[in-house]
PDB file of N, CA and C in Angstrom:
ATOM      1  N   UNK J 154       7.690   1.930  12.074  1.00  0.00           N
ATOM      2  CA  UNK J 154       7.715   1.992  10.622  1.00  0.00           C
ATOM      3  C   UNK J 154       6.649   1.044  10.067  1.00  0.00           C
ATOM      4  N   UNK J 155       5.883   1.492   8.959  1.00  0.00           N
ATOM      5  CA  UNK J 155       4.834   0.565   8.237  1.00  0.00           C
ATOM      6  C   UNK J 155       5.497  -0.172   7.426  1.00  0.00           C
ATOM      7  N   UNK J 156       5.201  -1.055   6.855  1.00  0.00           N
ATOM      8  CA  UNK J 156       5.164  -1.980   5.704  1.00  0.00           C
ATOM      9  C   UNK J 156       4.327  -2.476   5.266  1.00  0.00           C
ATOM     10  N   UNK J 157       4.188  -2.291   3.728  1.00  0.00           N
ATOM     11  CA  UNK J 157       3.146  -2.571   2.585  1.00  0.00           C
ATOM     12  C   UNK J 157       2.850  -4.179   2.806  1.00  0.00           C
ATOM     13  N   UNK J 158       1.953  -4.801   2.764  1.00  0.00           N
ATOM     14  CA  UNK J 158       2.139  -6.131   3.113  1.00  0.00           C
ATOM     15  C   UNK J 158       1.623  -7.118   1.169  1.00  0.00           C
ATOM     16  N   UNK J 159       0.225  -6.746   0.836  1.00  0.00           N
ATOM     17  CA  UNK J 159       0.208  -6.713  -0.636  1.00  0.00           C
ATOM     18  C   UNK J 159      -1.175  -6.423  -0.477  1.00  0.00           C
ATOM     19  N   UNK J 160      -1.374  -5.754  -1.681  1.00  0.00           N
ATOM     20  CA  UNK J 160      -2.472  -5.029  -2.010  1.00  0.00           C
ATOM     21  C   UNK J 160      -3.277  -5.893  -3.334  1.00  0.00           C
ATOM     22  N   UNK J 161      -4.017  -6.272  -3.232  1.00  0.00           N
ATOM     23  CA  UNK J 161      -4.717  -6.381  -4.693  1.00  0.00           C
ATOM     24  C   UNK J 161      -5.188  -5.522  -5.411  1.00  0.00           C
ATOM     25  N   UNK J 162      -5.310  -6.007  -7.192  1.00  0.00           N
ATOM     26  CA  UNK J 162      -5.659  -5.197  -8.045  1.00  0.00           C
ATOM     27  C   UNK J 162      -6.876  -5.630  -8.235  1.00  0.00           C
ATOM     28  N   UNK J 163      -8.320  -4.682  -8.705  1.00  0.00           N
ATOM     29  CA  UNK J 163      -9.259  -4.920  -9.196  1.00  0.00           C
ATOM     30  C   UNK J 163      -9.241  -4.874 -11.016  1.00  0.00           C
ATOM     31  N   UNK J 164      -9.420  -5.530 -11.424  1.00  0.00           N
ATOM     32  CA  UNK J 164      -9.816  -5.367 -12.657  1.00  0.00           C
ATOM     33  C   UNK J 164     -11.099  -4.972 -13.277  1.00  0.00           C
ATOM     34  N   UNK J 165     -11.113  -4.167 -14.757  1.00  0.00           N
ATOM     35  CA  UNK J 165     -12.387  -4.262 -15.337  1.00  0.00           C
ATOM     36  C   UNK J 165     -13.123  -5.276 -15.386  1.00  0.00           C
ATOM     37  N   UNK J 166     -12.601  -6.636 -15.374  1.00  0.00           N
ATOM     38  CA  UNK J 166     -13.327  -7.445 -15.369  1.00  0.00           C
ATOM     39  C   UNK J 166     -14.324  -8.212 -14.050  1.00  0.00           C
ATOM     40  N   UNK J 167     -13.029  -7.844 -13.348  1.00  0.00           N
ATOM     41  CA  UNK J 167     -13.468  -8.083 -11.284  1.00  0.00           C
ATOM     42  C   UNK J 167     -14.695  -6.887 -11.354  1.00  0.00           C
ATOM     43  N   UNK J 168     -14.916  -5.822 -11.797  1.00  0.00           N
ATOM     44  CA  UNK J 168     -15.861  -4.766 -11.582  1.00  0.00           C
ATOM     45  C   UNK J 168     -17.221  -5.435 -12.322  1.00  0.00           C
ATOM     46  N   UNK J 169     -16.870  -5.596 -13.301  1.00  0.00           N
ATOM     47  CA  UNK J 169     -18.162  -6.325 -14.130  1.00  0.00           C
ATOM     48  C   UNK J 169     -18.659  -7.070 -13.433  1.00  0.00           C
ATOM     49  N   UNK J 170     -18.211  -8.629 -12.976  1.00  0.00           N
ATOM     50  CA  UNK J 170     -18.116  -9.487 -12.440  1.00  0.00           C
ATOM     51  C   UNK J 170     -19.030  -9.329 -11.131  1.00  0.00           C
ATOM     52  N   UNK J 171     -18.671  -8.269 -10.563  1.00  0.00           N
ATOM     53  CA  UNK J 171     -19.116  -7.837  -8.873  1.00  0.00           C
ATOM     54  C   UNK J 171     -20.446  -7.170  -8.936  1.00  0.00           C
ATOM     55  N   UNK J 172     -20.404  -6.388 -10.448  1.00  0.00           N
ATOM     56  CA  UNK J 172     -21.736  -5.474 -10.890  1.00  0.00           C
ATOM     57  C   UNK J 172     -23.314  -6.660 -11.179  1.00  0.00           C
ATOM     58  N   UNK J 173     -22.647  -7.590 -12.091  1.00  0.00           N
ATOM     59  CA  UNK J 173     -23.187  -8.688 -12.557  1.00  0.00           C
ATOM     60  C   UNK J 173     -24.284  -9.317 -11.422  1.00  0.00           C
ATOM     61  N   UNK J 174     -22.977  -9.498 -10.114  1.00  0.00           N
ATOM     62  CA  UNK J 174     -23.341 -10.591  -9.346  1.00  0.00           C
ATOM     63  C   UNK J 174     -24.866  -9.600  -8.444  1.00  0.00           C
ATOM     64  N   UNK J 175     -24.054  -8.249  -8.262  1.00  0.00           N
ATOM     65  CA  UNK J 175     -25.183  -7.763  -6.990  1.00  0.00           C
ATOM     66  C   UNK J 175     -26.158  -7.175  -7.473  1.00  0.00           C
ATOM     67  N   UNK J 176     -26.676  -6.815  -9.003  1.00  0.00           N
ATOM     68  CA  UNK J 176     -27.663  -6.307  -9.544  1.00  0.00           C
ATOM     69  C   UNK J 176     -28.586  -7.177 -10.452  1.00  0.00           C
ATOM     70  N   UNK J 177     -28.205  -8.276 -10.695  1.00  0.00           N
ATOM     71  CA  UNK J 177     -28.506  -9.556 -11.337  1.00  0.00           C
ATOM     72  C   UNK J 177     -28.817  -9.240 -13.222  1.00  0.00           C
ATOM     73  N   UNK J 178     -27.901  -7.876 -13.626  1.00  0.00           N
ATOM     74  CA  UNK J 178     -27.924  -7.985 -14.736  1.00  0.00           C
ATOM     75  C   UNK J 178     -26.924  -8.859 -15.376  1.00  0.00           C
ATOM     76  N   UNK J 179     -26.983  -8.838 -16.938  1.00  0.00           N
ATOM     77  CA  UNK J 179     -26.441  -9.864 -17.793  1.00  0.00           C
ATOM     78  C   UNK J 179     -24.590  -8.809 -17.683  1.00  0.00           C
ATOM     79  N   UNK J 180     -23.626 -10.131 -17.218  1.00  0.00           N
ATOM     80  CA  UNK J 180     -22.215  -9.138 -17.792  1.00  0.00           C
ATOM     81  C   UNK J 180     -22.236  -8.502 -19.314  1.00  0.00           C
ATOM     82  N   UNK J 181     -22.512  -8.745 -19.873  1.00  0.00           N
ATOM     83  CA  UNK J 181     -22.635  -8.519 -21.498  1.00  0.00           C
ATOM     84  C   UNK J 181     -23.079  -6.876 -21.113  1.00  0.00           C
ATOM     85  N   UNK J 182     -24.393  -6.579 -20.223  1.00  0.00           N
ATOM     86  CA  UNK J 182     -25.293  -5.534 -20.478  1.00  0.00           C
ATOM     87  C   UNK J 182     -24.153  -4.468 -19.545  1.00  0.00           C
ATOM     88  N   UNK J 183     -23.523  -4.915 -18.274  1.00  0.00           N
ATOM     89  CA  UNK J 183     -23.115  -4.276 -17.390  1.00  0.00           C
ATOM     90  C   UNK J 183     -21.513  -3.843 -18.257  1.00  0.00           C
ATOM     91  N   UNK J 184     -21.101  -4.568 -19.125  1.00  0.00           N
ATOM     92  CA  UNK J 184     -20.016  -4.378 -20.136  1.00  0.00           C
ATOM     93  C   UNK J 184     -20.355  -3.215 -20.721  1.00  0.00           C
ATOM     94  N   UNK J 185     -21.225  -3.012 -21.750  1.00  0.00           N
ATOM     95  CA  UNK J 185     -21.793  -2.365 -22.237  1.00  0.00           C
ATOM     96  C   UNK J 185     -22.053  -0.915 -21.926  1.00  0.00           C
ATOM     97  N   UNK J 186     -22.413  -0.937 -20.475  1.00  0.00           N
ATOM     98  CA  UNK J 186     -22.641  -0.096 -19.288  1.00  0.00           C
ATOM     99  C   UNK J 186     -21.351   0.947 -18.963  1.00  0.00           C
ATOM    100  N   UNK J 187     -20.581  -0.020 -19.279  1.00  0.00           N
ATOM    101  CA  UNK J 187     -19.206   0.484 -18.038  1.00  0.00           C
ATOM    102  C   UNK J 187     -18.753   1.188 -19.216  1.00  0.00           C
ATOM    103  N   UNK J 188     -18.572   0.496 -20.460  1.00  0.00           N
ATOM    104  CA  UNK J 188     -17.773   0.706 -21.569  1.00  0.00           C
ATOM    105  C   UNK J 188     -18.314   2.516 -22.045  1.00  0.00           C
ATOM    106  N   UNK J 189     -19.615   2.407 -21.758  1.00  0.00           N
ATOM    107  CA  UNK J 189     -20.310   3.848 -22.150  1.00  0.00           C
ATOM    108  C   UNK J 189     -20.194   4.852 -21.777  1.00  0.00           C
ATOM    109  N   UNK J 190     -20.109   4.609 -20.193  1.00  0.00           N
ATOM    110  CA  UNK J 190     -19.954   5.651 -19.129  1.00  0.00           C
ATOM    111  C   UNK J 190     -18.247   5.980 -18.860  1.00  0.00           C
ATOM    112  N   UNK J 191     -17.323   5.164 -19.138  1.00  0.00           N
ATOM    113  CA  UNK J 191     -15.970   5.622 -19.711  1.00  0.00           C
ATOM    114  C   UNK J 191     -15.473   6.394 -21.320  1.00  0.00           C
ATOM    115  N   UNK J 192     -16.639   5.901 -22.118  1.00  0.00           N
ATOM    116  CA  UNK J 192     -16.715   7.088 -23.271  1.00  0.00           C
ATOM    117  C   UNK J 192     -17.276   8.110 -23.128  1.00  0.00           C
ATOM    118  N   UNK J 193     -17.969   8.367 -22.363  1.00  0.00           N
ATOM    119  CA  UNK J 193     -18.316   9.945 -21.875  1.00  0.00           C
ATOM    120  C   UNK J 193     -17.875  10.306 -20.835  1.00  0.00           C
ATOM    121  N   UNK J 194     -16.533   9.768 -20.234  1.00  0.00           N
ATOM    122  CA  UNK J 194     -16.169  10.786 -19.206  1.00  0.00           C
ATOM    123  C   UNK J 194     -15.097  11.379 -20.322  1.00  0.00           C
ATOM    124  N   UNK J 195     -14.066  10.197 -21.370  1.00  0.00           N
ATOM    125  CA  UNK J 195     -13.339  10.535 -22.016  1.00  0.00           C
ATOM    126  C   UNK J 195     -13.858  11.754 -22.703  1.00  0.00           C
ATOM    127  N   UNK J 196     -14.818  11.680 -23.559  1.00  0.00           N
ATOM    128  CA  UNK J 196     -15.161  12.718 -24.048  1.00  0.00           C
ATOM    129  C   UNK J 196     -15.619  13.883 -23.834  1.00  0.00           C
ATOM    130  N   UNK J 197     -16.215  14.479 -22.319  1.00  0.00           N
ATOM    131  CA  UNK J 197     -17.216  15.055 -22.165  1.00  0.00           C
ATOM    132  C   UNK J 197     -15.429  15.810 -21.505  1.00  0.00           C
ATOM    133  N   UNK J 198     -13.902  15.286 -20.913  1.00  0.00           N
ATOM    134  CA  UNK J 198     -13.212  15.713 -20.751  1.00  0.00           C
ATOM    135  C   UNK J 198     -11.860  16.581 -21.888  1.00  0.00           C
ATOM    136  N   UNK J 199     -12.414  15.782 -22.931  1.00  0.00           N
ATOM    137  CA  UNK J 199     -12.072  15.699 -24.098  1.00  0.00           C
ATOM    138  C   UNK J 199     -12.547  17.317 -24.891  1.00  0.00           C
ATOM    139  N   UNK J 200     -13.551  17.344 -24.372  1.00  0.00           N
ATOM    140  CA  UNK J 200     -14.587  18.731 -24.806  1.00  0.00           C
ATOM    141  C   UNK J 200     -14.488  19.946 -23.974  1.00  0.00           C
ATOM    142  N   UNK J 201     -13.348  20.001 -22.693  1.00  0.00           N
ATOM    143  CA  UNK J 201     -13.140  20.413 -22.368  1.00  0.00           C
ATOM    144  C   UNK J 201     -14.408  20.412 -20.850  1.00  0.00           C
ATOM    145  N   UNK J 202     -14.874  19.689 -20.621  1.00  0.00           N
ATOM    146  CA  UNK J 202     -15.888  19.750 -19.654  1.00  0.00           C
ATOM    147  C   UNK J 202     -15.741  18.896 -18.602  1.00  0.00           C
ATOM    148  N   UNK J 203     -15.968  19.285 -17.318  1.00  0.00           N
ATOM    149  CA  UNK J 203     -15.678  18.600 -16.199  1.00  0.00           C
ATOM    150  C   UNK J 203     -16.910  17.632 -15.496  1.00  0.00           C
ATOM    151  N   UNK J 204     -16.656  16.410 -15.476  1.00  0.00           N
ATOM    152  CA  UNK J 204     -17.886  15.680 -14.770  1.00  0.00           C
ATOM    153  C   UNK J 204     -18.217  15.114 -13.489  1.00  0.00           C
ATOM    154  N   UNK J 205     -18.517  15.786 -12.798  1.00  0.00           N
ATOM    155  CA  UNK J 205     -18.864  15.123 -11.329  1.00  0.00           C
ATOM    156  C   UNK J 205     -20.090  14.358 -10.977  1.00  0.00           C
ATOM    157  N   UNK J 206     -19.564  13.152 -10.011  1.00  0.00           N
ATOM    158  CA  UNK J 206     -20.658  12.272  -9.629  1.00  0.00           C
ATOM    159  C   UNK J 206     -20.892  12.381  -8.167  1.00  0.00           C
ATOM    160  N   UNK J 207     -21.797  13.163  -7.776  1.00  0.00           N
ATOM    161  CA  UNK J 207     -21.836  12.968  -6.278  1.00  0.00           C
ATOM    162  C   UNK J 207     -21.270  11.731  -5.743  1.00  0.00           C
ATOM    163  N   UNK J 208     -20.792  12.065  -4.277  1.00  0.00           N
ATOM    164  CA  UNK J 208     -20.797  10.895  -3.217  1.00  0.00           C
ATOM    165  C   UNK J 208     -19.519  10.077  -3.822  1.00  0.00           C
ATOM    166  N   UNK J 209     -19.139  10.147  -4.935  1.00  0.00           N
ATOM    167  CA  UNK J 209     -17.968   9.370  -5.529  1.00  0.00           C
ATOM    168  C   UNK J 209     -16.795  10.553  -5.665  1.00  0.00           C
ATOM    169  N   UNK J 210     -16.754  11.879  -7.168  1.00  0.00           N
ATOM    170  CA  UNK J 210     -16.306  12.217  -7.379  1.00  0.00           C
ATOM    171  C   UNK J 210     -15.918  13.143  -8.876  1.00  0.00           C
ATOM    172  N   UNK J 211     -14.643  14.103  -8.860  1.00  0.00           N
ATOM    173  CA  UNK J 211     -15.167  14.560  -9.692  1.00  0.00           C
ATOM    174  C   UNK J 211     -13.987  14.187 -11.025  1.00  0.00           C
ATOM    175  N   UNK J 212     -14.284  13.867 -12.494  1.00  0.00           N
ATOM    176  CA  UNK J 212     -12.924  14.003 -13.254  1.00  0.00           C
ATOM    177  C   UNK J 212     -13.066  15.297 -14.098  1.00  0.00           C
ATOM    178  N   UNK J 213     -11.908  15.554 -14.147  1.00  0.00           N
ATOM    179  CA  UNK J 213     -11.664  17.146 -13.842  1.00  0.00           C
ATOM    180  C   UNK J 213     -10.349  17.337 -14.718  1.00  0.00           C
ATOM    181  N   UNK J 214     -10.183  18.115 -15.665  1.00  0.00           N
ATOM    182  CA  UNK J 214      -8.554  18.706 -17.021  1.00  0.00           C
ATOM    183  C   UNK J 214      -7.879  19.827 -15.617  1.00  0.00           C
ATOM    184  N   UNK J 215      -6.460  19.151 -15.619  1.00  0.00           N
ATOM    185  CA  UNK J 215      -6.175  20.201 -14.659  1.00  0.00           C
ATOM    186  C   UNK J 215      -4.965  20.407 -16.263  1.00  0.00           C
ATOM    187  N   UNK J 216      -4.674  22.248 -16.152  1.00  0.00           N
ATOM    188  CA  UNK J 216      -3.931  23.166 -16.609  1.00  0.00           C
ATOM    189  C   UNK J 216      -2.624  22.818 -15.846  1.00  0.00           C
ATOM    190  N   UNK J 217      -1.599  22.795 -17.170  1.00  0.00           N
ATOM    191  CA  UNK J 217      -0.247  21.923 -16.689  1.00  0.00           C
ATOM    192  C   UNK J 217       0.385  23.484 -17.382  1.00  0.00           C
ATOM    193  N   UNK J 218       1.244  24.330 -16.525  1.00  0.00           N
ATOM    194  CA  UNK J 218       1.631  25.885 -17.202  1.00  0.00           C
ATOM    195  C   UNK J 218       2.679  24.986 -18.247  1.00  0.00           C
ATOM    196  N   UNK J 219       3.206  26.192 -19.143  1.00  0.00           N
ATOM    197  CA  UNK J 219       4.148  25.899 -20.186  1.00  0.00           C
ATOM    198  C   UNK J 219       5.696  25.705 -19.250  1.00  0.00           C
ATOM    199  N   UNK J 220       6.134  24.911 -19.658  1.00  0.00           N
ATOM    200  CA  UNK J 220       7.728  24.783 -19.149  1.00  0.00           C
ATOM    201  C   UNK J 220       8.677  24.311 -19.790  1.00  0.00           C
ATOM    202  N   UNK J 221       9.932  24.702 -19.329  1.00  0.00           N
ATOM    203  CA  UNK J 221      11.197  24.278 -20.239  1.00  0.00           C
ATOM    204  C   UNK J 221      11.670  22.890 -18.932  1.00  0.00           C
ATOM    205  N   UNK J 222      11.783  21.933 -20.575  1.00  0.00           N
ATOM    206  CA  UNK J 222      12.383  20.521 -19.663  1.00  0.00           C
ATOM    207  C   UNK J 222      13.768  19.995 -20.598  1.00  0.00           C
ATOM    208  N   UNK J 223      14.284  19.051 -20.045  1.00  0.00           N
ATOM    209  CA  UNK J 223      15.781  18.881 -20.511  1.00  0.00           C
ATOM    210  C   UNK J 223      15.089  17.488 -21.032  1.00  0.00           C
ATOM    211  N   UNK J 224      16.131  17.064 -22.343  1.00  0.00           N
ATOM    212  CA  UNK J 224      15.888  15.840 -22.744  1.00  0.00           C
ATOM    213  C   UNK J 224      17.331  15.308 -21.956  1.00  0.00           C
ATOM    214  N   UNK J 225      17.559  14.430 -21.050  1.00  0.00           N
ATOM    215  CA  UNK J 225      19.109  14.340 -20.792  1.00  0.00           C
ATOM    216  C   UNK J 225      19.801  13.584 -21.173  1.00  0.00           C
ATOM    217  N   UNK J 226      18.967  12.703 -22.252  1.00  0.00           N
ATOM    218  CA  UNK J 226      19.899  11.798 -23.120  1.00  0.00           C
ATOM    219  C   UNK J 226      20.615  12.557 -24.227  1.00  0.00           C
ATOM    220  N   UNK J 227      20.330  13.565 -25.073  1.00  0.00           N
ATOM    221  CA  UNK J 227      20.907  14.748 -25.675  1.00  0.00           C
ATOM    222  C   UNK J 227      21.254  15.583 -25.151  1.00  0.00           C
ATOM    223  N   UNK J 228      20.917  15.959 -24.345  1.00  0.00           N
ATOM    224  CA  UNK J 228      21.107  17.300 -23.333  1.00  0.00           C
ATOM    225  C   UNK J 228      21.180  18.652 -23.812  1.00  0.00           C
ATOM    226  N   UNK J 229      19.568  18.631 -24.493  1.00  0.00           N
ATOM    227  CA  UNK J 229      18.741  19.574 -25.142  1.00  0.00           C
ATOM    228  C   UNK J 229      17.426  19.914 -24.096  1.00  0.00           C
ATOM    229  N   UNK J 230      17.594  21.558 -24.435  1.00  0.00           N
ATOM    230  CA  UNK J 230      16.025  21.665 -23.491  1.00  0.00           C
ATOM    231  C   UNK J 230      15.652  21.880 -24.461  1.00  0.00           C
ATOM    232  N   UNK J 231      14.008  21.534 -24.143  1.00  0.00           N
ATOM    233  CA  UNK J 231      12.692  21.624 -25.100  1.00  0.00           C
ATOM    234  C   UNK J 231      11.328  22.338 -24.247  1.00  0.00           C
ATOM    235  N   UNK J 232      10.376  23.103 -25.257  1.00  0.00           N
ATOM    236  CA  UNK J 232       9.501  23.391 -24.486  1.00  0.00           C
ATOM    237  C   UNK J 232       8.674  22.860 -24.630  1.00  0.00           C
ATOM    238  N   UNK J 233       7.996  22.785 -23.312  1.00  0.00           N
ATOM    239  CA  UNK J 233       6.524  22.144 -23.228  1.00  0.00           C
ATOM    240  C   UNK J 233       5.548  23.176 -23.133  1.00  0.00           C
ATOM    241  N   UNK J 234       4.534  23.461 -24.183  1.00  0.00           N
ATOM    242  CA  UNK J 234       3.693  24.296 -24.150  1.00  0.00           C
ATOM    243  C   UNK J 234       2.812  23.816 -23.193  1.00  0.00           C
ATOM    244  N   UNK J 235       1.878  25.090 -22.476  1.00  0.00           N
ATOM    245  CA  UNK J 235       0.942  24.561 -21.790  1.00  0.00           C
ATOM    246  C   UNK J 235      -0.291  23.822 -22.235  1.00  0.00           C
ATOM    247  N   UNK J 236      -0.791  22.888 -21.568  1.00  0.00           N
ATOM    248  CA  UNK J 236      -1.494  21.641 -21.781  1.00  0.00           C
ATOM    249  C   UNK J 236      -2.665  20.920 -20.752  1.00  0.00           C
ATOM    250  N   UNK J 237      -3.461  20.162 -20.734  1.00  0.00           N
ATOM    251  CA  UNK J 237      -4.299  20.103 -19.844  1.00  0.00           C
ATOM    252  C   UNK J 237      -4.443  18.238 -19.819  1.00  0.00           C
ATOM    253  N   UNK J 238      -4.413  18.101 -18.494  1.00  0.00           N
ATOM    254  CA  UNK J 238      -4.276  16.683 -18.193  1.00  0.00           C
ATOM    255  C   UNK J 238      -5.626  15.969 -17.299  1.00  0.00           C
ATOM    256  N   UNK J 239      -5.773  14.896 -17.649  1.00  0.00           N
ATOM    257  CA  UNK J 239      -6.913  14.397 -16.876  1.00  0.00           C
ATOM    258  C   UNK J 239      -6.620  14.148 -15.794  1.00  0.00           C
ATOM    259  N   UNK J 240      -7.626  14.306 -14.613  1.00  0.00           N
ATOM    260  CA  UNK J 240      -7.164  14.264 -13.579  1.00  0.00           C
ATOM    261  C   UNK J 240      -8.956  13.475 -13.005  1.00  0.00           C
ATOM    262  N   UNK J 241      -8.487  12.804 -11.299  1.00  0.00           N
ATOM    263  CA  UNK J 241      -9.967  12.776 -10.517  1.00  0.00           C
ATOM    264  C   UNK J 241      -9.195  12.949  -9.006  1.00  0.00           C
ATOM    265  N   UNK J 242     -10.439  13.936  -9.252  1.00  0.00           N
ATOM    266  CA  UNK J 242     -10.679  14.158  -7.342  1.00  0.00           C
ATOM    267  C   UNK J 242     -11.942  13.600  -6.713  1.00  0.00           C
ATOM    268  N   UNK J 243     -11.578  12.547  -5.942  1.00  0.00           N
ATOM    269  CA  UNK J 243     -12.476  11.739  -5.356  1.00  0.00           C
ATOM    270  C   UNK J 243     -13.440  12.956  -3.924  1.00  0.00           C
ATOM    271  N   UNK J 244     -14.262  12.853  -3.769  1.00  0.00           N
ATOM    272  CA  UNK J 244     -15.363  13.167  -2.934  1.00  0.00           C
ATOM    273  C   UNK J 244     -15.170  13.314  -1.598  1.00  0.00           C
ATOM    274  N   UNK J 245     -15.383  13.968  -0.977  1.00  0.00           N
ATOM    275  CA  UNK J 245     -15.379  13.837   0.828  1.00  0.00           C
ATOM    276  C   UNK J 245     -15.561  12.780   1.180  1.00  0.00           C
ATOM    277  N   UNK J 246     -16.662  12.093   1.344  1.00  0.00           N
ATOM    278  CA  UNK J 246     -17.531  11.020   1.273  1.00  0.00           C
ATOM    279  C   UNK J 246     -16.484   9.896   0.995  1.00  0.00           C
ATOM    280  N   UNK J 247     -16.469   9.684  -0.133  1.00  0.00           N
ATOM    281  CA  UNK J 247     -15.477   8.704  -0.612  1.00  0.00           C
ATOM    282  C   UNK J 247     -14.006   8.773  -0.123  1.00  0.00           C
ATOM    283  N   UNK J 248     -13.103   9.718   0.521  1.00  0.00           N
ATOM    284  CA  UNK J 248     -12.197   9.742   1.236  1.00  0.00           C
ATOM    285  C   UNK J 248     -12.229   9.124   2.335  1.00  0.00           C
ATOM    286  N   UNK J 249     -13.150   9.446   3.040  1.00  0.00           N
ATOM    287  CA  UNK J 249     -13.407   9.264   4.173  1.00  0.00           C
ATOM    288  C   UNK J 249     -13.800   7.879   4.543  1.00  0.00           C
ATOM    289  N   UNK J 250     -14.292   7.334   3.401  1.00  0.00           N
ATOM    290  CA  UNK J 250     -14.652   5.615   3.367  1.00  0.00           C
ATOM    291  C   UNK J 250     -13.143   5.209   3.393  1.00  0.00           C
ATOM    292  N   UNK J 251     -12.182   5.605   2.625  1.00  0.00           N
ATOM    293  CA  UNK J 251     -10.997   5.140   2.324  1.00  0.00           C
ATOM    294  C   UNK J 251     -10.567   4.845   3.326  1.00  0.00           C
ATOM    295  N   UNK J 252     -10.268   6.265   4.422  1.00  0.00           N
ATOM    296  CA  UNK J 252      -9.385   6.418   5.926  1.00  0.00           C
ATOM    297  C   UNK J 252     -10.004   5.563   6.685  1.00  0.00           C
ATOM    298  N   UNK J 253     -11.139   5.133   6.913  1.00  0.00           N
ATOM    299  CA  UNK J 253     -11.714   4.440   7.789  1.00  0.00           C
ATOM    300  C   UNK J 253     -12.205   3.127   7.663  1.00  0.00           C
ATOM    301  N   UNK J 254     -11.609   2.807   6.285  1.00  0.00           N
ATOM    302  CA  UNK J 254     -11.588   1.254   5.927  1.00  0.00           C
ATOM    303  C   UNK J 254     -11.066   0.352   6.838  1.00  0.00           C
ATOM    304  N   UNK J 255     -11.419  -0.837   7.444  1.00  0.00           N
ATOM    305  CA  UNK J 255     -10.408  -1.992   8.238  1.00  0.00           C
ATOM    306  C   UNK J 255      -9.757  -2.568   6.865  1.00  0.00           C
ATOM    307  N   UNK J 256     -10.126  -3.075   5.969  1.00  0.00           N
ATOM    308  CA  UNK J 256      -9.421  -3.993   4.989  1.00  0.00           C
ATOM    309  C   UNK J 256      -8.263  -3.136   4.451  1.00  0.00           C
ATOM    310  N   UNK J 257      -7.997  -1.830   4.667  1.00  0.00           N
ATOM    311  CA  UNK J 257      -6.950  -1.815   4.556  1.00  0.00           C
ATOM    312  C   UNK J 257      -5.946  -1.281   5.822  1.00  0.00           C
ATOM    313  N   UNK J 258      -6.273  -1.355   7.001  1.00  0.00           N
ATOM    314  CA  UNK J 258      -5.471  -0.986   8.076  1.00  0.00           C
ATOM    315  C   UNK J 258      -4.970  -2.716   8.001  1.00  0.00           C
ATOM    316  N   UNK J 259      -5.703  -3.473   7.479  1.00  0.00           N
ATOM    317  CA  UNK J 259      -4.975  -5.206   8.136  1.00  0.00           C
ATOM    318  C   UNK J 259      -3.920  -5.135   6.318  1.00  0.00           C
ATOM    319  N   UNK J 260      -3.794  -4.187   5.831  1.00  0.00           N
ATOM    320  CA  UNK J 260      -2.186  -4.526   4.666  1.00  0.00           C
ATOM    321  C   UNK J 260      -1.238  -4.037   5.255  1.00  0.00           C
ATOM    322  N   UNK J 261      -1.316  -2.863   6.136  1.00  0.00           N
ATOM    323  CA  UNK J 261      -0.178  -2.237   6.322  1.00  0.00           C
ATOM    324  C   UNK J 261       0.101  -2.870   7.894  1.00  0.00           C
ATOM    325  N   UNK J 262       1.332  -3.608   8.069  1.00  0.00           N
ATOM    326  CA  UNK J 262       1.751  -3.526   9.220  1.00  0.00           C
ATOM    327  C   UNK J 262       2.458  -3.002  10.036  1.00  0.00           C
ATOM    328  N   UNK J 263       2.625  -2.819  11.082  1.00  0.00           N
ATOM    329  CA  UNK J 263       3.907  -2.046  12.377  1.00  0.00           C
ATOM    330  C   UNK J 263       5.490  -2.926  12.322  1.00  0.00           C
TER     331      UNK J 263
END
């Protein structure tokens, strides 16, 4: 049996921070950067359009069909019309970095 041992979180700011350090731009500019390229994935998904980045991945509206769900604190069904949700599917490439990572075969132990 595995066990989770602990995982860290990266933050927006740990990303900046890391961007900052290995490209020797200003955080301010790489802020700026990040902040932009998350308003056009929002939007460009927003518009109904799908954006892929090679070698990384793609974000992508997946179609959620219409369904009947129960509220069960009233215990009323309601419908949910169909709807479209953001979604990312990461890359071959980038999977494959994942599975074959050591830093994370040393979280999970036996």
């Amino acid at each position: 049996m595995y066990t989770l041992k602990y995982i860290s979180t990266v933050t927006k700011a740990d990303v900046i921070a890391q961007i900052s350090e290995k490209t020797g731009v200003e955080k301010a500019d790489v802020q700026q950067t990040l902040e932009t390229f998350f308003t056009v994935v929002k939007d460009s998904l927003a518009d109904g359009e799908n954006l892929y980045v090679r070698g990384f991945g793609s974000f992508i509206n997946k179609k959620r069909a219409r369904k009947v769900a129960r509220n069960i604190s009233k215990g009323e069904s309601m419908i949910i019309d169909e709807h479209f949700v953001p979604s990312f599917k990461p890359a071959k490439v980038f999977v494959e970095q994942v599975k074959t990572s050591d830093s994370l075969k040393s979280v999970v132990e036996k």
